[in-house]
Tab-separated table of C-alpha atoms and ligand atoms in Angstrom:
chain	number	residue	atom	x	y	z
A	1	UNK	CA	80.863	88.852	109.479
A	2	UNK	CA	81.391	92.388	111.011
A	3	UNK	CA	84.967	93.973	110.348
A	4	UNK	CA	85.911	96.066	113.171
A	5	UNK	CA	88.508	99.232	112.025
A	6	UNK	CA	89.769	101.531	114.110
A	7	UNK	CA	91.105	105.367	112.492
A	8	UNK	CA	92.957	107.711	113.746
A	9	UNK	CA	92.230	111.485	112.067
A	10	UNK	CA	95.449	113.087	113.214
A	11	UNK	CA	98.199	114.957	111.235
A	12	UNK	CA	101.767	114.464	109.671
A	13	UNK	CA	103.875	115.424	106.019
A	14	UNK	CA	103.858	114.266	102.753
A	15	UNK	CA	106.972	114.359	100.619
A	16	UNK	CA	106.632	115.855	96.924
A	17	UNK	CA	109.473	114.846	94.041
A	18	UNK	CA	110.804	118.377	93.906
A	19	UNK	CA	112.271	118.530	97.632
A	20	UNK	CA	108.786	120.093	99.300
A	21	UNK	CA	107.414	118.762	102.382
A	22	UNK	CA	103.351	119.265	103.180
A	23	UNK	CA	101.629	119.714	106.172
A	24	UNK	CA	99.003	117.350	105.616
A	25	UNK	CA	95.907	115.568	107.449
A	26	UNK	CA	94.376	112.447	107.223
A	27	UNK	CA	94.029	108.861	108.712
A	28	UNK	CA	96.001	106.014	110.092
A	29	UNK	CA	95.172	102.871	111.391
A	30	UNK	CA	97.778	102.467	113.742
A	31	UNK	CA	97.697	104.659	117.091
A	32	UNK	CA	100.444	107.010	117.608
A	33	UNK	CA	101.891	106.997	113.866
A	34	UNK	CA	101.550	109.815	111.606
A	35	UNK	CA	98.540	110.678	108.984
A	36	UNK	CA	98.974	108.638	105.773
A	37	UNK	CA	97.665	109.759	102.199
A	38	UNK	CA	95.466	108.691	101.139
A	39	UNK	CA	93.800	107.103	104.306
A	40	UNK	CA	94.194	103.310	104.639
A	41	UNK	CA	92.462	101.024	102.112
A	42	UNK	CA	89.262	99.280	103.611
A	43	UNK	CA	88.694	96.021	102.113
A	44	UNK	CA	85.525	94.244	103.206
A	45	UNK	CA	83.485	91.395	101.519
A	46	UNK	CA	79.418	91.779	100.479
A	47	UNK	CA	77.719	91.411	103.519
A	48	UNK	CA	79.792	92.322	106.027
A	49	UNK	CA	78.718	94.494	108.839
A	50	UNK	CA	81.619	97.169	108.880
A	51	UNK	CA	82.172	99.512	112.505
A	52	UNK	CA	84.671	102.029	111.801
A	53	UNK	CA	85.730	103.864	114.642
A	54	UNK	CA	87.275	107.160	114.243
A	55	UNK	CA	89.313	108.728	117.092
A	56	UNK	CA	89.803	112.650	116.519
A	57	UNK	CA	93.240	114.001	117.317
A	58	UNK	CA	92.707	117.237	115.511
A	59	UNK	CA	92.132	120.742	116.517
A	60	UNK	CA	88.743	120.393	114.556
A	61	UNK	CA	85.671	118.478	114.766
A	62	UNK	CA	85.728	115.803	112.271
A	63	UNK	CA	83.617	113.167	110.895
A	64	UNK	CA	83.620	110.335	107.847
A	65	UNK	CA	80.737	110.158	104.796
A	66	UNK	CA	80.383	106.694	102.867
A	67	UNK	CA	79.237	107.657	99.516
A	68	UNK	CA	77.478	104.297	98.244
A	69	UNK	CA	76.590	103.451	101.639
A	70	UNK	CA	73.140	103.450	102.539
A	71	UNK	CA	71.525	103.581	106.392
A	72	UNK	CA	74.787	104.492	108.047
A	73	UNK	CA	74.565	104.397	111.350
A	74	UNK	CA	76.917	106.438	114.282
A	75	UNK	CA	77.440	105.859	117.609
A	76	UNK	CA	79.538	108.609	119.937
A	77	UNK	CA	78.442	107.117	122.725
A	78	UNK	CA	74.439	107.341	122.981
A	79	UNK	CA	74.033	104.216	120.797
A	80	UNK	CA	73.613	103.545	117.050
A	81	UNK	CA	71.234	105.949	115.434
A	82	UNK	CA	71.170	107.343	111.945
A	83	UNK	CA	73.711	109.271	110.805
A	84	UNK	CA	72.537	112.483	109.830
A	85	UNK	CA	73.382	116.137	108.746
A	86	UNK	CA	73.958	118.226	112.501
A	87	UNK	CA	73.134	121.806	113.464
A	88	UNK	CA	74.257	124.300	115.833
A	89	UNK	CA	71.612	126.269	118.283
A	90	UNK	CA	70.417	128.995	115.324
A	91	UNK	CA	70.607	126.018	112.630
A	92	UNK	CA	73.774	126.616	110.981
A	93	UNK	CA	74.833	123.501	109.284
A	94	UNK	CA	78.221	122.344	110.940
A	95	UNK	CA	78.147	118.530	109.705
A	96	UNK	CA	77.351	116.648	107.411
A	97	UNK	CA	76.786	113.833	109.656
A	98	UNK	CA	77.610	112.954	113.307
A	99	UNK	CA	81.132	114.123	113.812
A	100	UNK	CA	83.499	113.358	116.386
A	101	UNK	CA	84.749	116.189	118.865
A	102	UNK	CA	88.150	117.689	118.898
A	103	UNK	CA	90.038	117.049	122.099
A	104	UNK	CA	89.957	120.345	124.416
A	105	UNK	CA	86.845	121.615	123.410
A	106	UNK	CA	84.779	122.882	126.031
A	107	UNK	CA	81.346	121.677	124.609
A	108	UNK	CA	83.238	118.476	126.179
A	109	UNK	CA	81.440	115.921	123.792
A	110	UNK	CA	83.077	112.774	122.681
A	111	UNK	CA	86.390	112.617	120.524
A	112	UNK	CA	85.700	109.511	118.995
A	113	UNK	CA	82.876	108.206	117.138
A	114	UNK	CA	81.780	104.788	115.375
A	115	UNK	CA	79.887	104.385	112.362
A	116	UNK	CA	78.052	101.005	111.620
A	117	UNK	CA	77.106	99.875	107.899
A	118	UNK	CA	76.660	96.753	106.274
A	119	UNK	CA	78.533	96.902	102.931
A	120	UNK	CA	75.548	96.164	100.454
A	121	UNK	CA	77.054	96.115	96.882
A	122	UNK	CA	80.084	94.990	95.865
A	123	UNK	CA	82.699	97.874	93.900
A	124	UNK	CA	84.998	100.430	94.639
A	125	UNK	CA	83.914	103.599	97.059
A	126	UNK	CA	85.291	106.832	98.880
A	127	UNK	CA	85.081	107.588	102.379
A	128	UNK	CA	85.986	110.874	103.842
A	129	UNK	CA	85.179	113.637	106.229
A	130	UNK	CA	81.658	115.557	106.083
A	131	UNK	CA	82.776	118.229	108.492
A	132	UNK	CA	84.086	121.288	106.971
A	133	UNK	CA	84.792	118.965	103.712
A	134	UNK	CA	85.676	122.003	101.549
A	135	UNK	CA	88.931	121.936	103.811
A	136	UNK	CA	88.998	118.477	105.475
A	137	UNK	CA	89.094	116.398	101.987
A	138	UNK	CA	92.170	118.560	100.078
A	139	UNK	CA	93.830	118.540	103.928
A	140	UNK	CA	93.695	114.059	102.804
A	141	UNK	CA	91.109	112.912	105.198
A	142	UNK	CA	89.642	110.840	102.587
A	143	UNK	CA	90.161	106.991	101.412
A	144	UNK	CA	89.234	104.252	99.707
A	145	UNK	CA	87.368	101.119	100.180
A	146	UNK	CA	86.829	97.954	98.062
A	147	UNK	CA	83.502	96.065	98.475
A	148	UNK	CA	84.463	92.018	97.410
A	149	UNK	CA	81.199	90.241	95.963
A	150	UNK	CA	80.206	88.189	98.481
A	151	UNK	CA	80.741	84.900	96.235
A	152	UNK	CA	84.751	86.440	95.728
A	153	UNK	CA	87.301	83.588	95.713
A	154	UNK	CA	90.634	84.429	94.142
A	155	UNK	CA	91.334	80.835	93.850
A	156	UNK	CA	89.196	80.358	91.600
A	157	UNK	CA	88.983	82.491	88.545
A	158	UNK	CA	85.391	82.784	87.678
A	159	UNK	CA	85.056	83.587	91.060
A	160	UNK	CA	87.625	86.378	91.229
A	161	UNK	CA	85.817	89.148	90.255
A	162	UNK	CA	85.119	92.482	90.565
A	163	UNK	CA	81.544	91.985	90.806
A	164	UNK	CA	80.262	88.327	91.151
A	165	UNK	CA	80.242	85.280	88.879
A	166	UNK	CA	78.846	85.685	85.941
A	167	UNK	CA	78.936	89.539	85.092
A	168	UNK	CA	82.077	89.586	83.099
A	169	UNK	CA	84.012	91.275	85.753
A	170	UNK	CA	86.883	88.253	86.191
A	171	UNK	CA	90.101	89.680	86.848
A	172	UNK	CA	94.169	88.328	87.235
A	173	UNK	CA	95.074	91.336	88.614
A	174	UNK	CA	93.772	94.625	89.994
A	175	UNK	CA	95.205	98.358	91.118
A	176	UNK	CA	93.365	101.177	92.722
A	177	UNK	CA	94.510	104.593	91.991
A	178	UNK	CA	92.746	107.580	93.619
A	179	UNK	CA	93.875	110.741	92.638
A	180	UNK	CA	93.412	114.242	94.096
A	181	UNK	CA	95.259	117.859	93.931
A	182	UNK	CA	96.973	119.854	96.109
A	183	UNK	CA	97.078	123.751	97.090
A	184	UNK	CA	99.894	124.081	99.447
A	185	UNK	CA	98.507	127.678	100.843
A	186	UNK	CA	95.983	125.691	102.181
A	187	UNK	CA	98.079	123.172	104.138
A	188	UNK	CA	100.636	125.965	105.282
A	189	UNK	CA	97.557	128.443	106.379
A	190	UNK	CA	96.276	125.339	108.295
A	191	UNK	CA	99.587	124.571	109.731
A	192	UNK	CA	100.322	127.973	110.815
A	193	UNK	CA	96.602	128.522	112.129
A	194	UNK	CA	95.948	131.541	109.722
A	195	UNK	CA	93.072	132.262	107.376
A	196	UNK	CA	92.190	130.511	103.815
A	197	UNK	CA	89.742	131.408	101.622
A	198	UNK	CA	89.063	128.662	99.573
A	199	UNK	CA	87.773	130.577	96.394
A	200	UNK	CA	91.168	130.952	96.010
A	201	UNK	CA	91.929	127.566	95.935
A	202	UNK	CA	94.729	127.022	93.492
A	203	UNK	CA	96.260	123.432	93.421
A	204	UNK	CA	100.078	123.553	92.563
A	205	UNK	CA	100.554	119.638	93.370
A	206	UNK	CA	97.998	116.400	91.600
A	207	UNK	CA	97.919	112.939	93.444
A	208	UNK	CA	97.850	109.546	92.348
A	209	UNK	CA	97.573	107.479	95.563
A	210	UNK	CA	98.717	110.656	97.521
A	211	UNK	CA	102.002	110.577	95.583
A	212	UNK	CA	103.264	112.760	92.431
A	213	UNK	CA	104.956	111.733	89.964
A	214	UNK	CA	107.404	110.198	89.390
A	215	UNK	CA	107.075	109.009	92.960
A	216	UNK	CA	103.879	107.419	91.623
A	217	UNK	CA	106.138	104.318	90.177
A	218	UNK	CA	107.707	103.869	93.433
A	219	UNK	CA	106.778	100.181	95.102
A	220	UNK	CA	104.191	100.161	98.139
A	221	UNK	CA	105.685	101.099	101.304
A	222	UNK	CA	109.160	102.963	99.919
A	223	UNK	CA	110.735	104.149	103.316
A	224	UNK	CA	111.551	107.239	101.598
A	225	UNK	CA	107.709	108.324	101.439
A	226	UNK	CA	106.412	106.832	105.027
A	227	UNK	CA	103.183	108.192	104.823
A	228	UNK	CA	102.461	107.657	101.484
A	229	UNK	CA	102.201	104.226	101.204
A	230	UNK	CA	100.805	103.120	98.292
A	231	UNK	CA	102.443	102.894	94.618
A	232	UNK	CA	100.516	103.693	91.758
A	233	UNK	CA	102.187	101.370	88.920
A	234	UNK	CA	100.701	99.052	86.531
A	235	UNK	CA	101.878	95.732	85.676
A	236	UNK	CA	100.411	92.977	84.181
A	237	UNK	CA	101.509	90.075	81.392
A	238	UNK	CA	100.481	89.812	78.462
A	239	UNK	CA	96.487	88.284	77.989
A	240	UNK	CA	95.990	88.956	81.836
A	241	UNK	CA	92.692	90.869	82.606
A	242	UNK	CA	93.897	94.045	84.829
A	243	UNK	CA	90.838	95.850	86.787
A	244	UNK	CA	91.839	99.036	87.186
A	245	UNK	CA	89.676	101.009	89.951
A	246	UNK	CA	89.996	104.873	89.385
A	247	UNK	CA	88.005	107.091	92.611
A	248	UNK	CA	88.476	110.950	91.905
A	249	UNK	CA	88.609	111.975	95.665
A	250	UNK	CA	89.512	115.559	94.766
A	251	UNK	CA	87.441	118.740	94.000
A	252	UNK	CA	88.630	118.695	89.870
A	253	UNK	CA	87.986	116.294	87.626
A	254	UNK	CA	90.727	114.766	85.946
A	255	UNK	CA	90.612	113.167	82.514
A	256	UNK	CA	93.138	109.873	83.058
A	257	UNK	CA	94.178	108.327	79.799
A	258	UNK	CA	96.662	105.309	78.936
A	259	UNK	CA	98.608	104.708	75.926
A	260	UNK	CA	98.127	102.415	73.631
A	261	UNK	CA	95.318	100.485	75.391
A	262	UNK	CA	90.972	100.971	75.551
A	263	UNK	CA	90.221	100.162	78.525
A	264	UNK	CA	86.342	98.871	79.366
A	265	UNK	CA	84.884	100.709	82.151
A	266	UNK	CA	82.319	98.282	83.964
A	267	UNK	CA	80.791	100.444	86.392
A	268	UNK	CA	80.968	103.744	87.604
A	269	UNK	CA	80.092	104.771	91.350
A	270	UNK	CA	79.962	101.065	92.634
A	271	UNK	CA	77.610	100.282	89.939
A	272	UNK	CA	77.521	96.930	87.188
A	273	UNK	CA	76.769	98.571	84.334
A	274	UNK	CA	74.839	95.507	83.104
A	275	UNK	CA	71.840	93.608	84.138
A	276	UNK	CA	70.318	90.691	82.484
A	277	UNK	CA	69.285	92.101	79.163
A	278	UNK	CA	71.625	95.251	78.853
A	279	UNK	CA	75.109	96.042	78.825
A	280	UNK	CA	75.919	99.504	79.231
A	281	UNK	CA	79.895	99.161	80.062
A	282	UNK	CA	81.853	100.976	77.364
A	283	UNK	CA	85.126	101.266	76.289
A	284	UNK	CA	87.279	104.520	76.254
A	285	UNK	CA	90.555	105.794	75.781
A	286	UNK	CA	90.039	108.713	78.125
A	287	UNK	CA	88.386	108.266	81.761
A	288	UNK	CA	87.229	111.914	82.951
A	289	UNK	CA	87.649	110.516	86.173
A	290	UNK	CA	84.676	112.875	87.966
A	291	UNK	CA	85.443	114.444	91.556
A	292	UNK	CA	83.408	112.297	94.109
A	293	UNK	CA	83.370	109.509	91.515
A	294	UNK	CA	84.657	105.723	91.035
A	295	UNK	CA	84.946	104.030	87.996
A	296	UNK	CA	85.856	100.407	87.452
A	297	UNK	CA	87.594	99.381	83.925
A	298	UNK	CA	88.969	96.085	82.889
A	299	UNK	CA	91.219	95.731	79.852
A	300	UNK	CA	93.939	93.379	78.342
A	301	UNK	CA	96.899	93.962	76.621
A	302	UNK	CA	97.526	92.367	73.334
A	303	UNK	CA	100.328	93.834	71.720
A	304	UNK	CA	99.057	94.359	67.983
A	305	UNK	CA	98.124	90.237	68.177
A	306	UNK	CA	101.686	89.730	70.534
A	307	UNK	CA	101.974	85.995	70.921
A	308	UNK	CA	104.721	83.727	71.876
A	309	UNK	CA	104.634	82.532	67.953
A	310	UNK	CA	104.124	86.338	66.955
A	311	UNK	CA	106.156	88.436	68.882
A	312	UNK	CA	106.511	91.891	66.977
A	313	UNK	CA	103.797	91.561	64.106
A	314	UNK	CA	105.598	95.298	62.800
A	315	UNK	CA	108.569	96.364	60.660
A	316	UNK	CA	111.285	97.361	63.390
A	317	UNK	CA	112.773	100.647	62.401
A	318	UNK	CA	116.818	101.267	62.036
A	319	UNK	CA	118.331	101.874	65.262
A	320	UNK	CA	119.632	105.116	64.138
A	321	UNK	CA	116.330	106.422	63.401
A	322	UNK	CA	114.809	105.313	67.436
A	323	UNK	CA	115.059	108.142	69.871
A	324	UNK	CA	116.796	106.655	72.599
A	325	UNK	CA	119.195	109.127	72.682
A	326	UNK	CA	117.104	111.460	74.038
A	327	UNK	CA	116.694	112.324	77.383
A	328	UNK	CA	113.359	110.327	78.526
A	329	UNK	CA	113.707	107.748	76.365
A	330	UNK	CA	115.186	105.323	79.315
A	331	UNK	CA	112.797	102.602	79.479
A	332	UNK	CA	114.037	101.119	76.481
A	333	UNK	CA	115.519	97.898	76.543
A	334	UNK	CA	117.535	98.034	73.914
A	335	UNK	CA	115.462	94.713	71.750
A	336	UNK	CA	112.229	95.282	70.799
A	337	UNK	CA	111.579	91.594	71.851
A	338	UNK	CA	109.280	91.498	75.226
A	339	UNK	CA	111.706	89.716	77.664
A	340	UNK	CA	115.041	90.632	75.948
A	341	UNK	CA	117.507	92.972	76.287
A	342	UNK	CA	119.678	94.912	73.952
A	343	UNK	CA	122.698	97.180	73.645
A	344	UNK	CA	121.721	100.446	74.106
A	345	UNK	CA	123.719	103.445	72.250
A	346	UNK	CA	126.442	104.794	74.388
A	347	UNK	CA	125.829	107.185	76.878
A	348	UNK	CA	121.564	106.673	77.604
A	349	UNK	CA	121.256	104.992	80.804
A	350	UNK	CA	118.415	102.319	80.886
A	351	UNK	CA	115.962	102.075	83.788
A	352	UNK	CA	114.129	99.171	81.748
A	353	UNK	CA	114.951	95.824	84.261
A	354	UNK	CA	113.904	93.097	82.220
A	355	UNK	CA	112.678	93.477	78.490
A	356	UNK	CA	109.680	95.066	79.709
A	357	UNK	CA	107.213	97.567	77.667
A	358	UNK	CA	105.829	100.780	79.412
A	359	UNK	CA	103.059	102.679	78.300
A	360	UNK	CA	102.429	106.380	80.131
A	361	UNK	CA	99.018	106.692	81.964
A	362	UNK	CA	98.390	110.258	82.913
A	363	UNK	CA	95.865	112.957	83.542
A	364	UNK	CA	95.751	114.927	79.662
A	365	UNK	CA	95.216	118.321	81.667
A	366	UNK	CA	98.570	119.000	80.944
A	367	UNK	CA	98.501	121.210	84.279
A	368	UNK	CA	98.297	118.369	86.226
A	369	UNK	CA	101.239	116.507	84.769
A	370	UNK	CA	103.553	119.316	86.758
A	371	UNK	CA	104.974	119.475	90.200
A	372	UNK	CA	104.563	123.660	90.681
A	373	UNK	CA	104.985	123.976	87.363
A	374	UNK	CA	107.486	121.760	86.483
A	375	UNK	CA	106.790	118.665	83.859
A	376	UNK	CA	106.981	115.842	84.311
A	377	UNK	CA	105.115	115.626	87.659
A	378	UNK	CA	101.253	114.723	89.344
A	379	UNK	CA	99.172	112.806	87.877
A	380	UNK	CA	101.649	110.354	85.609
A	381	UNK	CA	102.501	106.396	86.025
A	382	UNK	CA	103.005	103.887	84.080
A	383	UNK	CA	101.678	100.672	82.886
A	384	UNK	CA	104.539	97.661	82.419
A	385	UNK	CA	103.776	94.790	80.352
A	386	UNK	CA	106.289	91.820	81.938
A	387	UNK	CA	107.057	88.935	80.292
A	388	UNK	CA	104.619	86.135	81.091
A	389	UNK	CA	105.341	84.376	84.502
A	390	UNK	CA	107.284	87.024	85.478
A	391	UNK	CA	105.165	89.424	88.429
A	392	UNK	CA	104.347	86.681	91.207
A	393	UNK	CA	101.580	88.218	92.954
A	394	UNK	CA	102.310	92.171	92.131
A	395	UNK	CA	98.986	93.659	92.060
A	396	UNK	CA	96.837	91.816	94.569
A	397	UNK	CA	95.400	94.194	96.919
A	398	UNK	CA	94.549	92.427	100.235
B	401	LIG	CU1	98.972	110.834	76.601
């Protein structure tokens, strides 16, 4: 079927934990609202014939790549030809494919532009601007999209996969997190209209789903951060199979890492790493999530053999020697008993709702853990383990 999206590259803020507000660009798909970071998640099905049109409100020619894409075509107007790289009059390189022209220009060419491509493999991809992408991309005109197999059915679980039946890629339930980093000279020299030079470019702020932490663990859609609308927390049950998808859609690369759990990555850049005779998936602790890059892992927690009969197969240490006294230590529950709650020692306040267990997932650049310098911040969540038949349909991405 073809999926018709319509973008709007225009500008807005984004909100940071420590009080600062960022001049940022980027996409929305609804005319007349405000840029959202990252730009809005494009899920299409194997086989689809996807036209995104992308209407330029920016004082800047822009334009969108589709890495993983192949025999894109754009339209401004003329038709559907190939997208390709475009040159001025003494062939200076000024796109790296058709771009869309700013409004007010007086070369008077059209602001908005369509690109045409039939999604060909199933996985997790970027798309974002070609045009001046050095400053475009860390300005947040850059997103995600989600290729489904084309035999996908999420009612029925060998058929709910990341990559089609039968490549070990069956998942319960799935989170995307793309993660970039922030200089805010740049945005503020853009918003005031004054010069940049981007050798100097110095990120102060890291992004998981255009948010820092802690804001990261915030639900989808918190009013407080309107055009950031995506969370970036795990959860899952025990036994489930959780796809993570990680896409690194800044200029660093950022090695992402979660405690206590291996996670298997099954392909990298939209690619099964298997075929019929070879399986090249692997399992790490540490993802150096690669700018430009996407890399699907699957994994499932199991608690040290946690089971219903086996619920704690450790020696529990004396409360007195636990450390919830300490600041940061308020996801305890207070039991050590998934699903149960304890008292907790006077004076800690506990965030923990439920029993739950949390394990950190963060960037180990320590840099990037900061907001300006200040820990903890950027590129942090956290991964909740619920008690089973507890989450409903948290983590379905639709
Ligand atoms: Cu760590």
């Amino acid at each position: 079927m073809t999926v018709n999206i319509e973008l709007w590259a225009t500008d807005g803020y984004m909100s940071t934990p420590d009080g600062n507000s960022i001049y940022i660009w980027g996409f929305t798909d609804t005319a007349g609202k405000k840029a959202q970071l990252p730009g809005p998640r494009i899920v299409v099905t194997q086989g689809d014939v996807v036209s995104i049109t992308v209407h330029n409100l920016l004082p800047e020619a822009t334009s969108l790549l589709f890495p993983g894409q192949s025999g894109v075509l754009a339209d401004n107007g003329t038709g559907p030809h190939l997208a390709e790289p475009q040159f001025d009059g003494t062939g200076n390189l000024v796109s790296l494919t058709d771009f869309a022209d700013y409004p007010g220009n007086p070369g008077a060419n059209p602001t908005s532009i369509r690109y045409i491509f039939t999604a060909g493999n199933p996985g997790t991809y970027l798309y974002e601007s070609g045009t001046n992408p050095h400053k475009q991309v860390p300005m947040g005109l850059y997103g995600a999209i989600i290729v489904r197999p084309a035999d996908y059915d999420p009612a029925v679980p060998s058929r709910k996969t990341a990559y089609g039946e039968n490549t070990g890629t069956e998942f319960d339930r799935e989170y995307l997190i793309v993660v970039s980093e922030i200089d805010p000279v740049l945005h503020s020299a853009v918003e005031k209209g004054t010069d940049y030079n981007i050798r100097e470019f110095k990120p102060r702020y890291w992004t998981m789903n255009g948010r820092c932490a802690p804001d990261t663990m915030f639900a989808d859609g918190m009013g407080c951060l309107s055009n950031q609308p995506y969370g970036a927390m795990i959860m899952a049950e025990p036994g489930e199979k959780i796809l993570i998808r990680y896409a690194g859609a800044g200029i660093e690369n950022h090695p992402l890492h979660l405690h206590g759990n291996h996670t298997r990555v099954v392909a990298e850049d939209g690619r099964l790493l298997k075929n019929g005779t070879t399986d090249l998936s692997y399992k790490r602790f540490t993802i150096l999530t690669g700018s430009g890059q996407t890399y699907d892992q699957i994994f499932s927690w199991s608690g040290l053999g946690y089971s219903q009969a086996n619920p704690i197969p450790t020696t529990l240490p004396n409360l007195r020697n636990l450390g919830v006294g300490d600041a940061g230590w308020t996801l305890w529950s207070g039991s050590p008993y998934l699903g149960e709650k304890g008292d907790i020692p006077v004076g800690v306040t506990s965030f923990n709702e439920m029993g739950e267990y949390y394990f950190m997932l963060h960037s180990h650049e320590e840099m990037q853990i900061t907001n300006w310098g200040e820990f903890p911040g950027g590129l942090m969540t956290m991964l909740a383990i619920f008690p089973a038949g507890s989450l409903g349909n948290v983590g379905t991405i639709e």
